[in-house]
Short mmCIF file of C-alpha atoms in Angstrom, two decimals:
data_model
loop_
_atom_site.label_atom_id
_atom_site.label_comp_id
_atom_site.label_asym_id
_atom_site.label_seq_id
_atom_site.Cartn_x
_atom_site.Cartn_y
_atom_site.Cartn_z
CA ASN Z 68 -24.02 62.32 200.24
CA ALA Z 69 -20.69 60.52 200.42
CA GLY Z 70 -20.88 56.80 200.56
CA VAL Z 71 -21.56 53.68 198.46
CA THR Z 72 -24.18 53.70 195.78
CA GLN Z 73 -25.75 50.56 194.46
CA THR Z 74 -28.08 50.29 191.38
CA PRO Z 75 -30.56 48.95 190.78
CA LYS Z 76 -32.37 48.45 194.17
CA PHE Z 77 -34.55 45.80 192.83
CA GLN Z 78 -34.25 43.40 189.68
CA VAL Z 79 -36.14 40.46 188.38
CA LEU Z 80 -34.35 38.30 185.80
CA LYS Z 81 -35.27 35.25 183.82
CA THR Z 82 -32.91 32.27 183.96
CA GLY Z 83 -30.12 32.69 181.45
CA GLN Z 84 -30.31 36.43 181.27
CA SER Z 85 -27.30 38.49 182.04
CA MET Z 86 -27.05 41.79 183.91
CA THR Z 87 -24.53 44.05 185.76
CA LEU Z 88 -25.09 45.27 189.32
CA GLN Z 89 -23.47 48.66 189.69
CA CYS Z 90 -21.52 49.92 192.66
CA ALA Z 91 -19.82 53.25 193.06
CA GLN Z 92 -18.07 55.01 195.95
CA ASP Z 93 -16.85 58.55 196.29
CA MET Z 94 -14.56 58.11 199.39
CA ASN Z 95 -11.40 57.21 197.39
CA HIS Z 96 -11.44 53.84 199.13
CA GLU Z 97 -8.93 51.35 197.66
CA TYR Z 98 -10.71 48.29 198.83
CA MET Z 99 -14.15 47.22 197.38
CA SER Z 100 -16.03 43.98 197.74
CA TRP Z 101 -19.26 42.23 196.88
CA TYR Z 102 -21.29 40.16 199.34
CA ARG Z 103 -24.55 38.15 198.99
CA GLN Z 104 -26.90 37.77 201.90
CA ASP Z 105 -29.07 34.64 202.08
CA PRO Z 106 -31.31 33.38 204.95
CA GLY Z 107 -29.32 31.36 207.45
CA MET Z 108 -26.07 31.95 205.55
CA GLY Z 109 -25.05 35.46 206.67
CA LEU Z 110 -22.97 37.63 204.35
CA ARG Z 111 -20.74 35.66 201.94
CA LEU Z 112 -17.86 37.24 200.03
CA ILE Z 113 -18.18 36.89 196.26
CA HIS Z 114 -15.27 39.01 194.89
CA TYR Z 115 -13.05 41.73 196.18
CA SER Z 116 -10.53 44.26 194.88
CA VAL Z 117 -7.71 45.91 196.64
CA GLY Z 118 -7.22 48.61 194.00
CA ALA Z 119 -7.88 49.55 190.33
CA GLY Z 120 -6.89 46.64 188.13
CA ILE Z 121 -6.77 44.08 190.96
CA THR Z 122 -9.52 41.68 191.73
CA ASP Z 123 -9.67 38.34 193.43
CA GLN Z 124 -12.17 35.63 194.40
CA GLY Z 125 -14.05 35.30 197.64
CA GLU Z 126 -15.94 32.41 199.18
CA VAL Z 127 -18.62 32.07 196.51
CA PRO Z 128 -17.25 33.41 193.18
CA ASN Z 129 -18.90 30.93 190.71
CA GLY Z 130 -21.37 32.56 188.28
CA TYR Z 131 -20.03 36.11 188.84
CA ASN Z 132 -17.45 38.21 187.21
CA VAL Z 133 -15.96 41.64 188.26
CA SER Z 134 -13.47 44.24 186.99
CA ARG Z 135 -11.97 47.30 188.53
CA SER Z 136 -11.07 49.82 185.91
CA THR Z 137 -11.32 52.82 188.26
CA THR Z 138 -11.01 53.43 191.93
CA GLU Z 139 -14.62 54.48 192.24
CA ASP Z 140 -16.48 51.72 190.42
CA PHE Z 141 -16.72 47.92 190.98
CA PRO Z 142 -19.47 46.34 188.91
CA LEU Z 143 -20.63 42.79 189.41
CA ARG Z 144 -21.74 40.80 186.40
CA LEU Z 145 -24.03 37.83 186.10
CA LEU Z 146 -23.43 36.30 182.77
CA SER Z 147 -26.21 33.65 182.86
CA ALA Z 148 -28.41 34.11 185.74
CA ALA Z 149 -29.62 31.06 187.68
CA PRO Z 150 -32.37 30.73 190.36
CA SER Z 151 -29.64 29.95 192.99
CA GLN Z 152 -28.39 33.62 192.51
CA THR Z 153 -31.55 34.96 193.96
CA SER Z 154 -30.25 36.91 196.88
CA VAL Z 155 -29.60 40.41 198.29
CA TYR Z 156 -26.34 41.79 197.03
CA PHE Z 157 -24.21 44.33 198.99
CA CYS Z 158 -21.34 46.22 197.84
CA ALA Z 159 -18.84 47.56 200.33
CA SER Z 160 -15.71 49.76 200.46
CA SER Z 161 -13.03 50.71 202.91
CA ARG Z 162 -9.58 52.19 203.19
CA SER Z 163 -6.88 49.56 203.14
CA GLY Z 164 -3.45 49.37 204.63
CA ALA Z 165 -2.74 50.38 208.20
CA PRO Z 166 -3.60 47.93 210.93
CA ASN Z 167 -6.01 50.22 212.55
CA PRO Z 168 -9.34 48.67 213.45
CA ALA Z 169 -11.09 51.94 212.47
CA ASN Z 170 -9.81 51.37 208.90
CA TYR Z 171 -11.76 48.19 208.88
CA GLY Z 172 -15.05 49.94 209.14
CA TYR Z 173 -16.53 48.94 205.80
CA THR Z 174 -19.11 51.19 204.30
CA PHE Z 175 -21.95 49.30 202.75
CA GLY Z 176 -24.36 50.20 200.05
CA SER Z 177 -28.05 49.67 200.64
CA GLY Z 178 -28.23 46.55 198.60
CA THR Z 179 -29.71 45.20 195.42
CA ARG Z 180 -32.49 42.56 195.78
CA LEU Z 181 -32.26 40.25 192.89
CA THR Z 182 -34.82 37.51 192.03
CA VAL Z 183 -34.12 35.01 189.20
CA VAL Z 184 -37.16 33.12 187.98
CA ASP S 99 -16.60 25.43 206.36
CA GLN S 100 -17.96 28.18 208.47
CA GLN S 101 -14.97 30.14 209.89
CA VAL S 102 -17.19 32.48 211.94
CA LYS S 103 -20.16 31.19 213.71
CA GLN S 104 -23.06 32.89 215.52
CA ASN S 105 -25.02 29.97 216.95
CA SER S 106 -27.94 31.98 218.24
CA PRO S 107 -30.22 33.01 215.26
CA SER S 108 -32.29 35.33 217.56
CA LEU S 109 -32.31 36.87 220.97
CA SER S 110 -35.04 38.68 222.92
CA VAL S 111 -34.40 41.02 225.89
CA GLN S 112 -36.27 43.61 227.77
CA GLU S 113 -35.54 47.31 227.39
CA GLY S 114 -33.00 48.41 229.96
CA ARG S 115 -31.39 44.99 230.37
CA ILE S 116 -28.15 43.65 228.95
CA SER S 117 -27.98 42.06 225.55
CA ILE S 118 -25.16 39.62 225.03
CA LEU S 119 -24.44 38.46 221.48
CA ASN S 120 -21.99 35.61 220.94
CA CYS S 121 -19.56 34.70 218.16
CA ASP S 122 -17.10 31.84 217.74
CA TYR S 123 -14.35 31.46 215.22
CA THR S 124 -12.01 28.69 214.05
CA ASN S 125 -9.24 30.42 212.30
CA SER S 126 -6.49 31.35 214.83
CA MET S 127 -4.90 33.66 212.30
CA PHE S 128 -7.73 36.16 212.54
CA ASP S 129 -6.45 39.33 214.12
CA TYR S 130 -9.25 41.86 213.88
CA PHE S 131 -12.92 41.35 214.80
CA LEU S 132 -15.79 43.60 214.12
CA TRP S 133 -19.47 43.78 214.78
CA TYR S 134 -22.00 45.25 212.29
CA LYS S 135 -25.59 46.16 212.77
CA LYS S 136 -28.15 45.76 210.11
CA TYR S 137 -31.70 47.14 209.80
CA PRO S 138 -34.21 45.72 207.29
CA ALA S 139 -33.72 47.06 203.73
CA GLU S 140 -30.50 48.79 204.68
CA GLY S 141 -26.74 47.87 204.38
CA PRO S 142 -24.89 46.77 207.41
CA THR S 143 -23.22 49.55 209.52
CA PHE S 144 -19.99 49.27 211.39
CA LEU S 145 -20.60 49.20 215.14
CA ILE S 146 -17.33 48.29 217.05
CA SER S 147 -14.10 46.38 216.52
CA ILE S 148 -11.35 44.82 218.48
CA SER S 149 -7.75 43.84 217.80
CA SER S 150 -6.46 40.51 218.77
CA ILE S 151 -3.94 42.11 221.02
CA LYS S 152 -6.71 43.36 223.23
CA ASP S 153 -9.36 41.58 225.26
CA LYS S 154 -11.84 44.38 225.62
CA ASN S 155 -13.03 47.42 223.72
CA GLU S 156 -15.73 49.80 224.86
CA ASP S 157 -17.69 52.39 223.03
CA GLY S 158 -20.62 54.00 224.94
CA ARG S 159 -23.25 51.29 225.53
CA PHE S 160 -21.31 48.77 223.49
CA THR S 161 -18.57 46.59 224.67
CA VAL S 162 -16.79 43.77 222.78
CA PHE S 163 -14.94 41.10 224.67
CA LEU S 164 -12.34 38.75 223.07
CA ASN S 165 -11.22 35.45 224.53
CA LYS S 166 -8.51 34.31 222.12
CA SER S 167 -7.86 30.94 223.86
CA ALA S 168 -11.46 30.12 223.40
CA LYS S 169 -11.74 31.66 219.99
CA HIS S 170 -14.78 33.50 221.22
CA LEU S 171 -15.99 37.01 221.13
CA SER S 172 -19.11 38.70 222.50
CA LEU S 173 -20.90 41.90 222.18
CA HIS S 174 -22.52 43.54 225.29
CA ILE S 175 -25.15 46.20 224.96
CA VAL S 176 -26.04 47.98 228.20
CA PRO S 177 -28.73 49.24 228.62
CA SER S 178 -30.58 47.76 225.63
CA GLN S 179 -32.87 50.09 223.82
CA PRO S 180 -35.79 49.30 221.35
CA GLY S 181 -33.75 51.04 218.62
CA ASP S 182 -31.12 48.41 219.12
CA SER S 183 -33.48 45.86 217.57
CA ALA S 184 -31.62 44.68 214.38
CA VAL S 185 -29.55 41.93 212.98
CA TYR S 186 -26.04 41.87 214.36
CA PHE S 187 -23.12 40.31 212.34
CA CYS S 188 -19.78 39.35 213.69
CA ALA S 189 -16.90 39.47 211.23
CA ALA S 190 -13.26 38.56 211.40
CA SER S 191 -10.19 39.56 209.35
CA GLU S 192 -6.70 38.15 208.82
CA TRP S 193 -4.12 40.81 208.33
CA TYR S 194 -1.94 40.14 205.24
CA GLY S 195 0.32 43.21 205.84
CA GLY S 196 -1.76 45.46 203.74
CA ALA S 197 -2.66 43.08 200.90
CA THR S 198 -6.18 42.64 201.78
CA ASN S 199 -9.00 43.80 204.05
CA LYS S 200 -11.06 40.71 203.47
CA LEU S 201 -13.79 40.18 206.11
CA ILE S 202 -15.51 36.90 206.77
CA PHE S 203 -18.95 37.28 208.36
CA GLY S 204 -21.05 35.10 210.58
CA THR S 205 -24.63 34.28 209.91
CA GLY S 206 -26.02 36.95 212.13
CA THR S 207 -28.28 37.16 215.31
CA LEU S 208 -31.58 38.99 215.24
CA LEU S 209 -31.95 40.98 218.43
CA ALA S 210 -35.40 42.10 219.53
CA VAL S 211 -35.51 44.51 222.48
CA GLN S 212 -38.93 44.58 223.97
CA PRO S 213 -40.25 47.87 225.41
#
């Protein structure tokens, strides 16, 4: 099925460990982004990319790295996990460009629930 | 600084009645507003959007109203159905002429529709 695929769905890390959350989309969307969802905080933007080779920081980028070597993939890296990074992470993609509200309909993955102990 | 605010963490309505979810924003440069719906253990799904040049957009049972002077938008669901029970997120975007589709989300409102 076309859409946004996130792996893994669940992960437990020890403080200081590193890992990469994978995100792939098959809709040829230019725009991809990572959000984290925390109780009472809603969805907060971590990093985003407007195309291959182009990334930028969102609202809460500290502790996370991203790269965009292909249109399809946008991995999120935690270099040294901390308990404050315990959260549910969502990857999203959309077409970019034309000022048509329909184009702003992000497609979200089903999320990765990360626990850092 | 929360640019998009949903001040009601939860809302409970009876089946068949109207649900009204509210959202306030502070950035006057926002020019697109969207509502997303989220079920547990799933990603958010796009519901409806509105451009800042409009004050109303309707799609079936869902209508979004925008009051730019008050920096306020609302989502009306009529009639409400038990399947509408979910968390609803308001989101806003500032159009950079194609440079970004960055969306800023609110904190969400949990809607419970009672049978």
